[in-house]
Amino acid sequence: MNEELNRVYNFSAGPSMMPLEVLEKAKEQLLCYPGAGCSVMEMSHRTPSFEEILAKTKGTLRKIMEIPDDYEVLFMQGGATTQFSMIPMNLGKQGDTFCYMQTGQFATKAKEEGDRWGNAVYVASSKADNYSYIPVCGELPSDAKFLHITGNNTIFGVAFNDYERVLPKSVLPQNGKNSEIPLVADWSSAIIGKVIDVKKHGLIYAGAQKNMGPAGLAVVIIRKDLLENEIDKVVPIMMRYKVAADHDSMYNTPPTFSIYMAGLMYEWVEKMGGVAEMEKINIQKSSMLYDFIDNSKVFNNPVNAIDRSIMNITFTLPDKQSTEDFLKLCKDNGLINLKGHRSVGGCRASIYNGMPVEGVKKLLELMKKFEAQY
Ligand SMILES: *Cc1c(COP(=O)(O)O)cnc(C)c1O
């Protein structure tokens, strides 16, 4: 199928590969969504057809992530980046204390926005070791409005794999009761690619373009009591979670086509056996690469083994020339976007849900071939 269509294996960190089956379904319905007489792109968001798409998309996400009833699901615009500023504006007032764990570039950017609204502080950081592990976070100042973490660090390939080991007690529910301080997590690059226990969070957010469709959409999952926070009057209406919730994510025109595509991705995950099954496949894919890298004399991964991401696998080669040679070998064989983020160099294989096992096997073959010839 890939050969026929000339489709490459795209290892991009995002926007990323989507399953062919999902794209084919979209193609089939592109000109005319069943019963609507027009494309989803042409459809008014105030029609029964779109309302049905929205309800179904939300319902399927609720099901595959097992989102409890006391959480609201919001479809927002502005990417994950806009959430960096919406979170402090909605969970606190100007001057309040906001806590951040600095485990990479996105965490740093999130804190910068917190700084603009209040007193943002790093309570743990792995910057000095180039973000190669998840640091353990001690207790927080008691007036903290939230603790922000980047669940899966897309750039360095580091992830929070064990909350209990690294997070303070005050941000985790105790004896079935909500935590004292809400945990806010950016799960952009792993959402629906691994099991995330929603109940442990006050708020989860994610840009769609990594694991759940095209860009243009961000998903926010927020515990309902946090929607009732009193917030500053200056917060724009469009930037209020409560407004989004009261209007079922349609205070204004939502990114209709991106929502529809995310819905197709959710249905696909459901059909594949759900998020736990996706996680199993993603562990299998990433282990193939890590196992090889750990026994290689040419390829290296610097990340602390227990903190490794199953979605973004970073690796280095001995020098610039060998890195370029390897990237060229990949490209010549239809494997693209393996270059590491500009801030770290080296290589990075992003293997989200849409990346089939065959793509990873092909990458592994090339790594073996390269090593044999090196
Ligand atoms: C990609 C990414 C972002 C930025 O997302 P945008 O949708 O481009 O704003 C933020 N956080 C993480 C963890 C990401 O992977």
JSON list of N, CA and C and ligand atoms in Angstrom, two decimals, residues 13 78-82 84 106 150-155 186-189 205 207-210 217 352, ligand 1:
[
{"chain": "A", "resi": 13, "resn": "ALA", "atom": "N", "xyz": [8.07, 14.94, 14.64]},
{"chain": "A", "resi": 13, "resn": "ALA", "atom": "CA", "xyz": [7.55, 15.13, 16.01]},
{"chain": "A", "resi": 13, "resn": "ALA", "atom": "C", "xyz": [6.16, 15.74, 15.99]},
{"chain": "A", "resi": 78, "resn": "GLY", "atom": "N", "xyz": [-5.46, 27.46, 19.13]},
{"chain": "A", "resi": 78, "resn": "GLY", "atom": "CA", "xyz": [-4.23, 28.11, 19.59]},
{"chain": "A", "resi": 78, "resn": "GLY", "atom": "C", "xyz": [-3.16, 27.12, 20.03]},
{"chain": "A", "resi": 79, "resn": "GLY", "atom": "N", "xyz": [-3.36, 25.85, 19.75]},
{"chain": "A", "resi": 79, "resn": "GLY", "atom": "CA", "xyz": [-2.34, 24.86, 20.08]},
{"chain": "A", "resi": 79, "resn": "GLY", "atom": "C", "xyz": [-2.14, 24.68, 21.58]},
{"chain": "A", "resi": 80, "resn": "ALA", "atom": "N", "xyz": [-1.20, 23.83, 21.91]},
{"chain": "A", "resi": 80, "resn": "ALA", "atom": "CA", "xyz": [-0.88, 23.63, 23.32]},
{"chain": "A", "resi": 80, "resn": "ALA", "atom": "C", "xyz": [-0.28, 24.91, 23.89]},
{"chain": "A", "resi": 81, "resn": "THR", "atom": "N", "xyz": [0.38, 25.67, 23.04]},
{"chain": "A", "resi": 81, "resn": "THR", "atom": "CA", "xyz": [1.08, 26.88, 23.50]},
{"chain": "A", "resi": 81, "resn": "THR", "atom": "C", "xyz": [0.13, 27.89, 24.13]},
{"chain": "A", "resi": 82, "resn": "THR", "atom": "N", "xyz": [-1.06, 28.04, 23.58]},
{"chain": "A", "resi": 82, "resn": "THR", "atom": "CA", "xyz": [-2.02, 28.99, 24.17]},
{"chain": "A", "resi": 82, "resn": "THR", "atom": "C", "xyz": [-2.42, 28.55, 25.58]},
{"chain": "A", "resi": 84, "resn": "PHE", "atom": "N", "xyz": [-0.44, 27.40, 27.72]},
{"chain": "A", "resi": 84, "resn": "PHE", "atom": "CA", "xyz": [0.59, 27.89, 28.67]},
{"chain": "A", "resi": 84, "resn": "PHE", "atom": "C", "xyz": [0.09, 29.16, 29.36]},
{"chain": "A", "resi": 106, "resn": "PHE", "atom": "N", "xyz": [9.47, 22.86, 26.48]},
{"chain": "A", "resi": 106, "resn": "PHE", "atom": "CA", "xyz": [8.06, 23.25, 26.58]},
{"chain": "A", "resi": 106, "resn": "PHE", "atom": "C", "xyz": [7.70, 23.64, 28.00]},
{"chain": "A", "resi": 150, "resn": "THR", "atom": "N", "xyz": [5.36, 18.65, 32.17]},
{"chain": "A", "resi": 150, "resn": "THR", "atom": "CA", "xyz": [5.25, 18.22, 30.77]},
{"chain": "A", "resi": 150, "resn": "THR", "atom": "C", "xyz": [5.35, 16.70, 30.78]},
{"chain": "A", "resi": 151, "resn": "GLY", "atom": "N", "xyz": [4.22, 16.04, 30.61]},
{"chain": "A", "resi": 151, "resn": "GLY", "atom": "CA", "xyz": [4.16, 14.58, 30.78]},
{"chain": "A", "resi": 151, "resn": "GLY", "atom": "C", "xyz": [5.16, 13.84, 29.91]},
{"chain": "A", "resi": 152, "resn": "ASN", "atom": "N", "xyz": [5.18, 14.21, 28.65]},
{"chain": "A", "resi": 152, "resn": "ASN", "atom": "CA", "xyz": [6.13, 13.57, 27.73]},
{"chain": "A", "resi": 152, "resn": "ASN", "atom": "C", "xyz": [6.91, 14.67, 27.02]},
{"chain": "A", "resi": 153, "resn": "ASN", "atom": "N", "xyz": [8.20, 14.68, 27.27]},
{"chain": "A", "resi": 153, "resn": "ASN", "atom": "CA", "xyz": [9.06, 15.70, 26.68]},
{"chain": "A", "resi": 153, "resn": "ASN", "atom": "C", "xyz": [9.43, 15.30, 25.26]},
{"chain": "A", "resi": 154, "resn": "THR", "atom": "N", "xyz": [8.78, 15.97, 24.32]},
{"chain": "A", "resi": 154, "resn": "THR", "atom": "CA", "xyz": [8.86, 15.65, 22.90]},
{"chain": "A", "resi": 154, "resn": "THR", "atom": "C", "xyz": [10.26, 15.83, 22.32]},
{"chain": "A", "resi": 155, "resn": "ILE", "atom": "N", "xyz": [10.99, 16.79, 22.86]},
{"chain": "A", "resi": 155, "resn": "ILE", "atom": "CA", "xyz": [12.28, 17.17, 22.27]},
{"chain": "A", "resi": 155, "resn": "ILE", "atom": "C", "xyz": [13.42, 16.26, 22.74]},
{"chain": "A", "resi": 186, "resn": "ASP", "atom": "N", "xyz": [0.84, 18.71, 30.61]},
{"chain": "A", "resi": 186, "resn": "ASP", "atom": "CA", "xyz": [0.88, 18.83, 29.16]},
{"chain": "A", "resi": 186, "resn": "ASP", "atom": "C", "xyz": [1.22, 17.45, 28.60]},
{"chain": "A", "resi": 187, "resn": "TRP", "atom": "N", "xyz": [0.20, 16.76, 28.09]},
{"chain": "A", "resi": 187, "resn": "TRP", "atom": "CA", "xyz": [0.44, 15.41, 27.55]},
{"chain": "A", "resi": 187, "resn": "TRP", "atom": "C", "xyz": [0.36, 15.43, 26.02]},
{"chain": "A", "resi": 188, "resn": "SER", "atom": "N", "xyz": [0.74, 16.55, 25.41]},
{"chain": "A", "resi": 188, "resn": "SER", "atom": "CA", "xyz": [0.61, 16.72, 23.95]},
{"chain": "A", "resi": 188, "resn": "SER", "atom": "C", "xyz": [1.14, 15.54, 23.15]},
{"chain": "A", "resi": 189, "resn": "SER", "atom": "N", "xyz": [2.32, 15.04, 23.55]},
{"chain": "A", "resi": 189, "resn": "SER", "atom": "CA", "xyz": [2.96, 14.07, 22.68]},
{"chain": "A", "resi": 189, "resn": "SER", "atom": "C", "xyz": [2.77, 12.62, 23.12]},
{"chain": "A", "resi": 205, "resn": "TYR", "atom": "N", "xyz": [-3.83, 18.79, 29.19]},
{"chain": "A", "resi": 205, "resn": "TYR", "atom": "CA", "xyz": [-4.06, 19.43, 27.88]},
{"chain": "A", "resi": 205, "resn": "TYR", "atom": "C", "xyz": [-3.10, 18.85, 26.86]},
{"chain": "A", "resi": 207, "resn": "GLY", "atom": "N", "xyz": [-1.98, 19.40, 22.41]},
{"chain": "A", "resi": 207, "resn": "GLY", "atom": "CA", "xyz": [-2.20, 19.79, 21.02]},
{"chain": "A", "resi": 207, "resn": "GLY", "atom": "C", "xyz": [-2.52, 18.51, 20.25]},
{"chain": "A", "resi": 208, "resn": "ALA", "atom": "N", "xyz": [-3.34, 18.61, 19.21]},
{"chain": "A", "resi": 208, "resn": "ALA", "atom": "CA", "xyz": [-3.80, 17.39, 18.53]},
{"chain": "A", "resi": 208, "resn": "ALA", "atom": "C", "xyz": [-2.78, 16.78, 17.58]},
{"chain": "A", "resi": 209, "resn": "GLN", "atom": "N", "xyz": [-1.88, 17.59, 17.07]},
{"chain": "A", "resi": 209, "resn": "GLN", "atom": "CA", "xyz": [-1.10, 17.18, 15.89]},
{"chain": "A", "resi": 209, "resn": "GLN", "atom": "C", "xyz": [-0.01, 16.13, 16.12]},
{"chain": "A", "resi": 210, "resn": "LYS", "atom": "N", "xyz": [0.12, 15.65, 17.36]},
{"chain": "A", "resi": 210, "resn": "LYS", "atom": "CA", "xyz": [1.11, 14.61, 17.62]},
{"chain": "A", "resi": 210, "resn": "LYS", "atom": "C", "xyz": [0.44, 13.25, 17.50]},
{"chain": "A", "resi": 217, "resn": "LEU", "atom": "N", "xyz": [-6.10, 22.16, 16.71]},
{"chain": "A", "resi": 217, "resn": "LEU", "atom": "CA", "xyz": [-6.98, 21.79, 17.81]},
{"chain": "A", "resi": 217, "resn": "LEU", "atom": "C", "xyz": [-6.15, 21.49, 19.04]},
{"chain": "A", "resi": 352, "resn": "TYR", "atom": "N", "xyz": [4.48, 7.93, 17.06]},
{"chain": "A", "resi": 352, "resn": "TYR", "atom": "CA", "xyz": [3.15, 8.02, 17.66]},
{"chain": "A", "resi": 352, "resn": "TYR", "atom": "C", "xyz": [2.26, 6.89, 17.14]},
{"chain": "B", "resi": 1, "resn": "LIG", "atom": "C1", "xyz": [4.31, 20.22, 20.36]},
{"chain": "B", "resi": 1, "resn": "LIG", "atom": "C2", "xyz": [4.21, 20.49, 21.80]},
{"chain": "B", "resi": 1, "resn": "LIG", "atom": "C3", "xyz": [3.77, 21.74, 22.28]},
{"chain": "B", "resi": 1, "resn": "LIG", "atom": "C4", "xyz": [3.44, 22.88, 21.38]},
{"chain": "B", "resi": 1, "resn": "LIG", "atom": "O1", "xyz": [2.26, 22.62, 20.71]},
{"chain": "B", "resi": 1, "resn": "LIG", "atom": "P1", "xyz": [1.60, 23.68, 19.71]},
{"chain": "B", "resi": 1, "resn": "LIG", "atom": "O2", "xyz": [0.32, 22.98, 19.37]},
{"chain": "B", "resi": 1, "resn": "LIG", "atom": "O3", "xyz": [2.52, 23.85, 18.56]},
{"chain": "B", "resi": 1, "resn": "LIG", "atom": "O4", "xyz": [1.36, 24.93, 20.45]},
{"chain": "B", "resi": 1, "resn": "LIG", "atom": "C5", "xyz": [3.69, 21.91, 23.65]},
{"chain": "B", "resi": 1, "resn": "LIG", "atom": "N1", "xyz": [4.01, 20.93, 24.50]},
{"chain": "B", "resi": 1, "resn": "LIG", "atom": "C6", "xyz": [4.46, 19.72, 24.08]},
{"chain": "B", "resi": 1, "resn": "LIG", "atom": "C7", "xyz": [4.82, 18.68, 25.07]},
{"chain": "B", "resi": 1, "resn": "LIG", "atom": "C8", "xyz": [4.57, 19.48, 22.72]},
{"chain": "B", "resi": 1, "resn": "LIG", "atom": "O5", "xyz": [5.01, 18.29, 22.29]}
]
